[in-house]
XYZ file of C-alpha atoms in Angstrom:
675
model
C 14.775 -13.464 7.537
C 15.923 -10.721 10.355
C 12.996 -11.101 12.335
C 13.042 -14.178 13.271
C 15.927 -13.892 15.298
C 14.872 -12.080 17.853
C 11.597 -14.843 18.403
C 12.856 -17.949 17.337
C 15.962 -19.904 18.612
C 17.512 -21.746 15.903
C 14.460 -22.610 13.400
C 11.244 -21.508 12.436
C 9.751 -24.560 11.086
C 9.698 -26.289 14.342
C 9.979 -29.910 12.564
C 13.885 -29.017 11.571
C 14.264 -28.499 15.487
C 16.552 -31.980 16.466
C 14.751 -31.867 20.517
C 17.498 -31.766 23.519
C 15.033 -32.983 25.712
C 12.886 -36.261 24.965
C 8.837 -36.375 24.556
C 8.154 -36.310 28.065
C 6.433 -39.922 29.879
C 4.749 -37.942 32.931
C 3.186 -35.007 31.945
C -0.077 -32.368 33.828
C -2.227 -29.823 33.644
C -2.966 -28.440 37.047
C -6.786 -26.211 36.586
C -10.299 -28.420 35.954
C -11.997 -26.157 36.108
C -12.937 -24.138 31.752
C -9.426 -24.744 29.733
C -7.342 -27.266 31.408
C -9.794 -30.216 30.205
C -9.445 -28.833 26.803
C -5.171 -28.629 26.891
C -5.643 -31.774 28.889
C -7.636 -33.604 26.373
C -5.353 -32.491 23.441
C -2.613 -33.259 24.998
C -3.826 -36.783 25.190
C -4.898 -36.908 21.457
C -1.570 -36.268 20.842
C 0.250 -38.087 22.981
C -1.940 -41.052 23.936
C 0.782 -43.022 24.646
C 1.727 -41.220 27.716
C 0.684 -40.356 30.982
C -1.390 -37.296 31.788
C -1.816 -36.282 35.254
C -4.928 -33.638 35.679
C -4.789 -31.451 38.624
C -6.934 -29.432 41.355
C -7.826 -28.347 43.513
C -11.950 -30.025 44.639
C -12.858 -32.966 43.040
C -15.778 -31.875 40.977
C -14.342 -30.370 38.357
C -12.666 -33.184 38.004
C -15.055 -35.369 37.732
C -16.695 -33.330 34.851
C -13.890 -32.897 32.948
C -13.413 -37.037 33.143
C -17.213 -36.668 31.204
C -16.365 -34.535 29.615
C -13.352 -36.627 28.238
C -16.092 -39.249 27.355
C -17.953 -36.851 25.542
C -15.217 -35.873 23.017
C -14.400 -39.573 22.678
C -17.674 -41.190 21.507
C -18.548 -37.894 19.052
C -15.212 -38.426 17.042
C -16.201 -42.284 18.059
C -19.199 -41.751 16.515
C -17.889 -39.497 13.464
C -15.538 -42.753 12.202
C -12.421 -39.904 13.508
C -11.116 -42.071 16.124
C -11.174 -46.028 15.708
C -12.179 -47.434 19.717
C -8.876 -48.317 20.247
C -7.501 -44.667 20.189
C -10.347 -44.256 22.267
C -8.523 -46.167 24.460
C -5.922 -45.337 24.508
C -6.623 -41.063 25.365
C -8.875 -41.875 27.969
C -6.369 -44.767 29.990
C -3.263 -43.684 31.218
C -5.566 -40.373 32.736
C -5.008 -39.164 36.788
C -7.675 -37.518 38.111
C -5.623 -36.007 41.486
C -5.951 -33.157 44.532
C -2.467 -34.186 45.540
C 0.390 -32.045 44.240
C 2.355 -34.951 45.124
C 1.643 -37.585 42.075
C 3.313 -35.461 40.029
C 6.362 -34.927 41.103
C 8.437 -37.182 38.217
C 6.352 -34.608 35.270
C 9.077 -33.380 33.793
C 5.743 -30.802 31.206
C 3.536 -29.525 33.495
C 1.005 -26.319 32.217
C -0.480 -24.259 34.496
C -3.857 -23.911 33.398
C -5.836 -22.548 37.061
C -7.329 -19.186 36.783
C -6.289 -15.492 35.627
C -5.503 -14.399 39.103
C -1.722 -13.428 39.318
C -0.940 -14.556 42.679
C -2.904 -17.868 42.400
C -0.914 -18.228 39.591
C 3.024 -17.373 41.721
C 1.462 -19.844 44.506
C 0.941 -22.073 41.988
C 5.142 -22.348 40.808
C 5.805 -21.833 44.221
C 4.665 -25.214 45.803
C 5.324 -26.258 42.380
C 9.336 -25.447 42.363
C 9.428 -27.684 45.872
C 7.895 -30.928 43.993
C 9.251 -31.325 40.593
C 13.083 -31.958 39.718
C 14.850 -28.987 38.139
C 14.734 -30.277 34.734
C 11.236 -30.101 35.213
C 9.406 -27.817 32.266
C 7.000 -25.219 33.792
C 4.264 -23.108 32.260
C 1.281 -21.038 32.227
C -1.349 -20.264 30.327
C -2.559 -16.596 30.286
C -3.791 -14.789 28.439
C -2.054 -11.478 28.781
C -0.119 -11.588 32.163
C 3.810 -11.550 30.874
C 5.935 -14.358 31.758
C 8.299 -12.352 33.936
C 5.095 -11.349 36.361
C 4.379 -14.337 36.553
C 8.527 -16.190 37.160
C 10.613 -13.494 37.986
C 10.497 -15.021 41.886
C 10.972 -18.672 40.686
C 14.311 -20.226 41.614
C 14.448 -21.744 38.047
C 13.051 -19.126 35.949
C 15.170 -20.668 32.348
C 12.522 -23.270 32.706
C 9.768 -21.065 32.870
C 7.317 -19.470 30.228
C 3.721 -18.397 29.247
C 1.604 -20.870 26.233
C -1.198 -18.821 25.323
C -3.804 -21.588 23.787
C -7.048 -20.928 21.513
C -10.587 -22.240 22.883
C -11.254 -25.010 22.053
C -7.858 -25.536 23.110
C -8.685 -29.494 21.942
C -9.107 -28.751 18.779
C -7.202 -24.532 17.463
C -4.276 -25.950 15.886
C -2.298 -22.628 17.943
C -0.779 -21.650 20.991
C 1.290 -18.694 21.189
C 5.038 -20.332 23.386
C 6.726 -15.774 24.645
C 10.176 -15.667 24.612
C 11.405 -14.042 27.608
C 14.647 -13.075 28.574
C 15.200 -15.450 31.408
C 14.065 -18.996 29.474
C 16.851 -20.828 28.452
C 16.784 -20.802 24.100
C 16.882 -24.703 24.340
C 13.956 -24.891 26.888
C 11.725 -22.457 23.996
C 13.418 -25.295 21.578
C 11.976 -28.501 23.377
C 8.501 -26.215 23.733
C 7.696 -25.694 19.814
C 9.366 -29.197 18.845
C 7.149 -30.555 21.273
C 3.869 -29.096 20.490
C 3.904 -29.082 16.543
C 5.135 -32.600 17.414
C 1.767 -33.766 19.110
C -0.073 -31.793 16.620
C -0.237 -28.463 17.776
C 0.830 -25.019 15.275
C 3.372 -22.797 17.681
C 4.004 -19.180 16.780
C 6.614 -16.842 19.680
C 6.333 -13.951 20.765
C 7.407 -11.406 22.236
C 6.937 -11.591 26.150
C 4.444 -7.950 26.124
C 1.005 -7.272 27.638
C -1.307 -10.353 25.763
C 1.222 -12.134 23.977
C 0.973 -11.536 19.912
C -2.074 -13.073 18.365
C -3.956 -12.016 21.922
C -3.991 -8.776 21.286
C -6.118 -8.924 18.271
C -8.734 -10.510 19.564
C -8.894 -8.517 23.095
C -8.720 -5.477 21.142
C -11.113 -6.253 19.492
C -13.935 -7.247 21.499
C -13.450 -4.475 23.763
C -13.276 -2.073 21.044
C -16.795 -3.804 19.768
C -17.956 -2.336 23.430
C -16.327 0.973 23.084
C -18.924 1.135 20.001
C -22.733 0.233 21.910
C -23.024 4.931 22.355
C -23.983 4.706 18.801
C -24.326 1.180 17.925
C -26.444 -2.456 18.820
C -24.795 -5.555 19.599
C -26.650 -6.802 16.049
C -25.232 -4.150 14.536
C -21.974 -4.790 15.208
C -21.830 -8.502 14.936
C -22.822 -8.265 12.068
C -20.594 -5.550 9.994
C -17.977 -8.281 11.621
C -19.102 -11.181 9.871
C -17.344 -9.789 6.517
C -14.766 -10.662 8.429
C -14.442 -13.397 10.525
C -16.934 -16.199 11.623
C -18.737 -14.988 14.803
C -18.726 -10.999 15.236
C -17.106 -9.933 19.345
C -20.394 -10.102 21.531
C -21.079 -14.028 19.501
C -17.910 -15.025 20.492
C -17.590 -13.060 23.714
C -21.095 -15.132 25.655
C -19.707 -17.326 23.858
C -16.560 -17.375 26.063
C -17.924 -16.044 28.678
C -15.287 -13.484 27.468
C -16.009 -10.599 29.272
C -14.118 -10.178 33.217
C -11.266 -11.422 30.387
C -11.356 -8.872 28.693
C -11.977 -6.264 31.564
C -8.930 -7.305 32.976
C -6.947 -7.815 30.554
C -7.244 -4.679 29.149
C -6.581 -2.871 32.254
C -3.218 -4.260 32.730
C -2.619 -3.260 29.586
C -3.136 0.351 30.561
C 0.495 -0.047 31.807
C 1.279 -0.033 28.425
C -0.826 2.680 26.470
C -3.732 4.906 28.243
C -5.697 4.063 25.439
C -6.297 0.098 26.114
C -8.774 1.310 29.399
C -11.674 -1.550 29.064
C -15.267 0.638 28.948
C -17.241 -0.338 32.453
C -19.423 -1.654 30.635
C -17.799 -4.703 30.535
C -18.462 -5.304 34.489
C -21.840 -4.686 34.270
C -22.830 -7.203 31.271
C -22.684 -10.795 31.960
C -24.647 -11.937 28.210
C -24.827 -10.228 25.638
C -28.340 -9.252 23.739
C -27.247 -11.855 19.322
C -29.112 -10.909 16.943
C -29.976 -14.545 15.214
C -27.053 -16.849 13.488
C -27.379 -15.833 9.384
C -29.862 -13.052 9.896
C -28.583 -9.972 8.256
C -29.437 -6.558 9.242
C -30.547 -3.030 8.347
C -28.324 0.140 8.892
C -27.946 3.056 6.699
C -24.595 2.932 4.963
C -22.950 5.703 6.222
C -23.721 3.660 9.886
C -22.169 0.627 8.609
C -18.748 2.246 7.102
C -18.935 3.499 10.482
C -18.641 0.459 12.057
C -16.467 -1.425 9.557
C -13.805 1.114 9.871
C -13.098 1.680 13.443
C -13.641 -2.714 13.916
C -10.735 -2.994 11.239
C -9.201 -0.055 11.507
C -9.070 -1.620 15.797
C -6.991 -4.664 13.794
C -4.786 -2.149 11.147
C -3.620 -1.175 14.243
C -2.561 -3.536 16.358
C -0.797 -5.101 13.569
C 1.339 -2.393 12.479
C 2.384 -1.957 16.304
C 3.035 -5.820 15.950
C 5.186 -5.118 12.987
C 6.759 -2.175 13.865
C 8.178 -3.807 17.782
C 8.058 -7.541 16.066
C 6.290 -8.736 18.714
C 5.768 -11.591 16.713
C 6.907 -12.017 12.468
C 3.994 -10.844 10.098
C 4.705 -14.063 8.759
C 3.152 -15.777 12.695
C 0.331 -12.843 12.790
C -1.120 -13.264 9.728
C -1.437 -17.295 10.238
C -2.438 -17.098 13.588
C -4.838 -14.285 12.648
C -6.673 -17.708 10.728
C -6.308 -20.805 12.873
C -6.220 -19.372 16.146
C -9.133 -16.081 15.933
C -11.533 -16.723 13.052
C -10.850 -14.116 10.657
C -11.667 -15.187 6.618
C -8.668 -14.064 5.661
C -5.200 -13.394 7.074
C -5.675 -9.261 8.572
C -2.491 -8.163 6.557
C -3.969 -10.415 2.861
C -6.932 -7.790 4.535
C -5.033 -5.223 3.484
C -3.176 -6.245 0.667
C -7.552 -6.578 -0.473
C -8.483 -3.574 0.535
C -5.378 -1.394 -1.232
C -2.313 0.014 1.001
C -4.212 3.899 0.160
C -7.767 2.884 2.054
C -5.976 1.311 4.407
C -4.241 4.452 4.854
C -7.873 6.400 4.752
C -9.010 3.649 7.316
C -5.588 3.566 10.148
C -5.979 7.672 9.536
C -9.790 8.287 10.859
C -9.643 5.130 13.245
C -6.523 6.990 14.705
C -8.103 10.389 14.797
C -11.329 8.620 17.058
C -9.072 6.696 18.759
C -6.577 9.071 20.184
C -3.252 7.012 21.371
C -3.621 3.957 19.593
C -0.630 3.465 17.530
C -0.788 4.076 13.750
C 1.476 3.107 10.487
C 4.828 3.892 10.701
C 6.507 3.759 7.763
C 3.742 2.922 3.582
C 1.191 0.532 4.107
C 3.255 -1.200 1.217
C 6.085 -2.409 3.548
C 3.803 -4.061 6.001
C 2.793 -5.435 3.549
C 5.591 -7.136 2.245
C 6.800 -10.447 3.047
C 5.688 -13.724 2.935
C 2.144 -15.441 4.218
C 2.149 -19.354 3.009
C 6.253 -20.452 3.634
C 8.820 -19.854 5.616
C 12.232 -20.384 4.939
C 15.160 -22.150 7.213
C 18.676 -22.029 6.654
C 20.814 -25.305 6.750
C 24.317 -25.825 6.430
C 24.668 -23.424 3.108
C 20.299 -25.124 2.191
C 17.681 -22.838 1.872
C 14.725 -25.058 3.124
C 11.442 -24.109 1.848
C 8.430 -24.694 4.248
C 4.426 -24.639 2.621
C 2.684 -23.197 6.198
C -0.672 -23.874 4.955
C -1.657 -26.817 7.394
C -5.011 -26.057 8.001
C -5.275 -26.941 3.862
C -3.076 -30.259 4.084
C -0.873 -26.867 2.878
C -2.592 -27.248 -0.554
C -1.358 -23.730 -2.910
C -3.448 -20.409 -2.467
C -2.843 -18.081 -4.295
C 0.226 -16.316 -3.648
C 2.709 -18.847 -2.382
C 3.676 -20.548 -5.502
C 5.271 -16.720 -6.192
C 6.429 -16.551 -2.309
C 8.629 -20.157 -3.452
C 9.478 -18.938 -6.304
C 10.705 -15.090 -5.190
C 12.819 -17.343 -2.316
C 14.490 -19.239 -5.393
C 15.926 -16.262 -7.332
C 17.322 -15.322 -4.040
C 19.380 -18.034 -2.934
C 20.118 -18.347 -6.729
C 21.219 -15.260 -6.143
C 23.420 -16.357 -3.140
C 26.458 -17.321 -2.880
C 26.365 -18.840 0.277
C 23.829 -20.947 -0.727
C 23.820 -24.460 -2.386
C 20.382 -25.504 -2.623
C 17.631 -25.634 -1.308
C 15.342 -28.547 0.383
C 10.750 -27.763 -0.550
C 9.289 -29.898 2.250
C 5.304 -29.491 3.464
C 4.068 -27.988 6.951
C 3.618 -31.330 9.482
C 4.605 -33.961 9.112
C -0.044 -35.222 7.462
C 0.387 -33.283 3.593
C 3.454 -32.343 1.096
C 0.629 -30.367 -0.744
C -2.201 -31.060 -1.418
C -2.762 -28.783 -4.594
C -4.147 -24.789 -5.435
C -6.481 -23.206 -4.532
C -9.432 -24.595 -7.338
C -11.871 -21.644 -6.219
C -9.500 -19.845 -8.903
C -10.437 -21.894 -11.567
C -14.825 -20.368 -10.961
C -13.271 -17.204 -11.575
C -11.874 -18.416 -14.924
C -15.440 -20.420 -15.908
C -15.802 -19.676 -19.782
C -12.940 -18.221 -19.981
C -10.177 -19.891 -22.511
C -7.500 -17.101 -22.330
C -8.745 -17.021 -18.384
C -8.237 -20.144 -18.245
C -4.771 -20.350 -20.102
C -3.881 -17.531 -17.779
C -4.069 -19.480 -14.822
C -2.400 -22.147 -15.303
C 1.097 -20.002 -16.368
C 0.759 -18.752 -14.075
C 0.905 -21.632 -11.471
C 3.566 -22.387 -13.044
C 6.432 -19.432 -13.522
C 7.429 -20.855 -10.074
C 8.262 -24.173 -12.107
C 10.011 -23.239 -15.248
C 12.585 -20.961 -12.590
C 12.863 -24.752 -11.553
C 13.931 -25.773 -14.634
C 16.843 -23.941 -15.567
C 18.770 -23.530 -12.151
C 21.783 -23.437 -11.501
C 21.333 -25.379 -7.737
C 19.947 -28.051 -7.185
C 16.009 -28.297 -5.413
C 14.610 -31.593 -3.341
C 11.705 -32.261 -2.860
C 11.517 -34.040 0.497
C 7.715 -35.027 0.917
C 6.262 -35.598 4.223
C 3.701 -37.211 3.985
C 0.137 -36.867 0.925
C 0.962 -34.841 -2.106
C -2.065 -34.203 -4.229
C -2.030 -32.366 -8.208
C -0.825 -29.381 -8.367
C 1.236 -30.702 -4.958
C 2.980 -33.490 -7.071
C 2.576 -31.198 -9.900
C 5.561 -29.258 -8.037
C 7.297 -32.455 -6.573
C 8.206 -33.906 -10.473
C 10.267 -30.420 -11.585
C 12.426 -30.442 -8.160
C 15.544 -32.703 -9.531
C 14.941 -35.692 -6.567
C 12.305 -36.595 -4.811
C 13.134 -38.093 -1.256
C 9.933 -39.116 0.579
C 8.977 -40.552 3.586
C 8.200 -43.937 3.080
C 4.472 -43.759 4.688
C 3.773 -40.344 1.271
C 1.709 -41.189 -1.469
C 0.878 -39.142 -4.995
C -2.424 -38.856 -6.046
C -3.647 -36.440 -9.624
C -7.457 -36.183 -9.060
C -8.431 -33.760 -11.555
C -9.975 -36.033 -14.083
C -12.794 -36.779 -11.049
C -13.349 -32.694 -10.534
C -13.682 -32.572 -14.428
C -10.728 -31.207 -14.672
C -6.546 -32.107 -15.769
C -3.491 -31.343 -13.619
C -3.601 -27.883 -15.594
C 0.802 -27.122 -14.221
C 2.438 -29.584 -16.809
C 1.555 -32.610 -15.168
C -0.136 -34.346 -18.211
C 3.325 -33.204 -20.135
C 6.500 -33.357 -17.237
C 5.541 -37.313 -16.050
C 7.154 -39.054 -19.023
C 8.887 -37.169 -20.277
C 11.281 -37.833 -17.201
C 9.551 -41.106 -16.724
C 8.618 -42.568 -20.339
C 8.859 -46.389 -18.993
C 6.193 -45.517 -15.796
C 3.775 -44.375 -18.219
C 0.924 -47.373 -18.062
C 1.378 -45.729 -13.850
C 0.585 -42.239 -14.943
C -2.108 -43.315 -17.061
C -4.243 -44.564 -14.409
C -3.041 -41.481 -11.749
C -3.964 -39.100 -14.096
C -7.034 -41.020 -16.138
C -8.963 -42.296 -12.970
C -7.726 -40.944 -10.238
C -5.303 -44.544 -9.146
C -3.175 -43.738 -6.098
C 0.342 -44.322 -6.422
C 2.982 -44.634 -2.079
C 5.500 -43.803 -1.913
C 7.057 -47.783 -2.136
C 5.591 -48.174 -6.070
C 7.270 -44.811 -6.941
C 10.736 -45.836 -5.652
C 10.249 -48.858 -7.711
C 9.843 -46.878 -10.574
C 12.604 -44.528 -9.483
C 10.648 -41.039 -9.040
C 11.529 -41.587 -5.786
C 15.496 -41.062 -4.634
C 15.160 -42.055 -1.321
C 12.740 -43.784 1.186
C 12.970 -42.494 4.754
C 11.239 -43.863 8.661
C 11.602 -39.745 9.728
C 10.885 -36.010 8.978
C 14.795 -35.814 10.724
C 15.679 -38.771 8.014
C 14.271 -37.050 5.106
C 15.332 -33.558 6.144
C 19.072 -35.249 6.480
C 19.144 -37.949 3.218
C 17.977 -34.284 1.072
C 20.511 -32.623 2.442
C 22.943 -35.466 0.972
C 20.603 -35.042 -2.469
C 21.560 -31.311 -2.337
C 25.630 -32.178 -2.880
C 25.391 -34.452 -5.135
C 23.792 -32.106 -7.280
C 25.960 -30.325 -6.727
C 27.029 -29.120 -11.018
C 25.127 -32.604 -12.021
C 21.278 -31.065 -12.227
C 19.346 -33.473 -13.731
C 17.194 -31.968 -17.016
C 14.085 -32.256 -18.413
C 14.511 -33.870 -21.532
C 13.189 -31.756 -25.353
C 12.959 -34.764 -27.315
C 9.446 -36.528 -27.610
C 9.453 -39.644 -25.869
C 8.040 -42.599 -27.091
C 4.605 -44.277 -24.384
C 1.672 -46.285 -24.550
C -1.486 -44.737 -26.535
C -3.070 -42.680 -23.974
C -6.594 -44.562 -24.597
C -10.529 -43.064 -23.180
C -12.668 -45.055 -22.635
C -16.655 -45.824 -24.478
C -18.117 -45.169 -20.244
C -14.905 -44.106 -18.367
C -15.132 -44.201 -14.945
C -12.918 -44.271 -11.962
C -10.951 -46.016 -9.917
C -13.847 -46.492 -7.480
C -16.281 -47.034 -9.903
C -17.393 -43.210 -9.690
C -18.313 -42.390 -13.966
C -16.318 -39.773 -15.180
C -16.102 -36.896 -18.260
C -15.307 -37.812 -21.549
C -15.176 -34.650 -22.786
C -12.679 -34.061 -20.258
C -10.368 -37.358 -20.522
C -10.680 -36.978 -24.222
C -8.443 -33.623 -23.851
C -6.742 -35.094 -21.734
C -6.110 -38.036 -23.910
C -5.447 -35.120 -26.548
C -2.654 -33.541 -24.380
C -1.051 -36.657 -23.859
C -1.123 -38.225 -26.874
C 0.343 -34.936 -28.749
C 2.865 -34.064 -26.364
C 4.432 -36.908 -26.687
C 5.175 -37.280 -29.693
C 5.975 -33.065 -30.126
C 9.705 -31.629 -30.653
C 10.620 -29.465 -27.770
C 9.165 -29.316 -23.794
C 8.358 -26.257 -24.215
C 6.773 -26.522 -27.037
C 4.865 -30.004 -25.430
C 3.870 -27.561 -22.803
C 2.068 -25.539 -23.824
C -0.678 -27.742 -25.505
C -1.375 -28.590 -21.910
C -1.878 -24.656 -21.113
C -4.247 -24.157 -23.861
C -5.521 -27.235 -23.133
C -6.970 -26.887 -19.454
C -7.611 -23.497 -21.285
C -10.383 -25.386 -23.440
C -11.702 -27.183 -19.474
C -12.558 -23.848 -17.768
C -15.051 -23.915 -20.736
C -16.842 -27.660 -20.908
C -20.141 -28.003 -19.020
C -18.236 -30.782 -17.242
C -15.353 -29.346 -15.889
C -17.590 -26.589 -14.141
C -20.051 -29.504 -13.316
C -17.292 -30.788 -11.747
C -15.594 -28.098 -9.764
C -18.830 -26.912 -8.244
C -19.302 -30.626 -7.048
C -16.231 -30.013 -5.442
C -16.806 -26.911 -3.015
C -19.975 -27.904 -2.247
C -18.811 -31.131 -1.242
C -21.508 -33.207 -3.894
C -20.385 -35.880 -6.085
C -20.731 -35.149 -9.630
C -23.513 -35.503 -12.224
C -21.147 -36.053 -15.234
C -22.966 -35.420 -19.146
C -20.742 -38.494 -20.229
């Protein structure tokens, strides 16, 4: 947690922040030419009940922005993403104006006019004469440090850079710059505001190009330097191993040639090695290969391009980590949600392996003198938690699963990261307990990564190993001396439900719901979900039968009535407060799961089983589920019963219906079970 202290004022999870400023009733975006309207549309969707001003010096871009908003809203309406009522709210209460005096009552203003420093300084000087001293002012710039823009301001403490990523109305990412003059309460307000309006903010030091853009701008810059020996077709083709679209495709889409040239020119103050190639000034658009087209080239040539591109990324990662420009966790997360990498940048390092990363890094620095290289063993750069955030509050360690791009589903390493944090806290005398929650307000945890099932097709032992490996964290919870409270902030599904049920107490938002959908995918809850619910709440067996056997949803109020959930709350703040109280209540009094058999109604498989929505289910899979539930309930010893769950989970890996269900899910189609 030490690397966060220089960056975050209080909590890393922004939803834990209690801002001393309210949500602004009036806000403004200045600049309607390019990214400004997209920032404004995000603010309308994130805070549709508030008033927004869009300001520009010309009428035409304002009219174009209004048409853009209508296009976005109509598309969302046609796809049933938004209702007509929500569309009317989003498109209403917007003022399009060229008159700065109209925004005098705004409490948050984001400038997104241009990357020209002099124009930015002029805009903010004008704003300072119009708005009140408690108005927060930010600039959307991709590379200019905050001090260059705001040092001449009368009240620089309320000003900073907030850098958005395209498309700004949809991309979750936004960088918030922490610089010397910034009031820490303003920093807290901004990350609180962005999080509560749909973004996933990350904090960065005040350096050229900040945190994530250091990767992106250097990536496109490096691509252009390769053109003396490679084509745009070749570079984009090689890059697609790591990203969804190659650098030249992105440059064309964003019109990024002049921006990259200007930002890299600024970065030469930091190091002359960042000098951009002059070709950026002479080419407007690049020739591109067709999407999906594979480009033939010699293996050695492909490897050279690959080493240069990924070597550049590694170089920037080393530099960011060594200088603590941002946390490694934020960089890894941001590379996914902002930059379109298929895997987090540090995850890519881990996949390649330390020795190969070292080879690539050394080769890159040899070809590109001056660029940063590793200053310590590669393994040290990789030693951090990717998928969780850890905060402390009054002796309680709050663990947040941060994978909002996947509804906080458990990734390959998430459970292991939680387990490691639980072990550290158990050994720390200053920690009295834990709260486990999900990032945001929509999902606690949407289950486990189903792709792991594919790798264990037709291999029972691998299937058993997968179930047991995912359960190590849960086994550890069972014997802990410090309580773990689940703070369920939204939906919980599959492995998320299994994790929640294993905690020592559950507090849930009133809008939360729980579902075990595995049977609809031709598989079963493999982490003990066919045993634990019946051992802890045998009186709710009929309800669990429906959840497990038909995929029925359990709502939060039902779970409270059945005493599965201990408390229901109305807000995230209350959720954490009540969970803290539960940690205190459970001191020295942690409930244990019974080793004794339980008496429950028999789970019976229908001749033609169907899900709650009427879709057919696999009788073969349900027969295995019935065996585990019925035998597990009668088995002496909790872990003997769990072994039945794990072993039979391995059996499903060898069923044709299980393979069909998993592949249908991954291919986004309905499964065709043989019945």
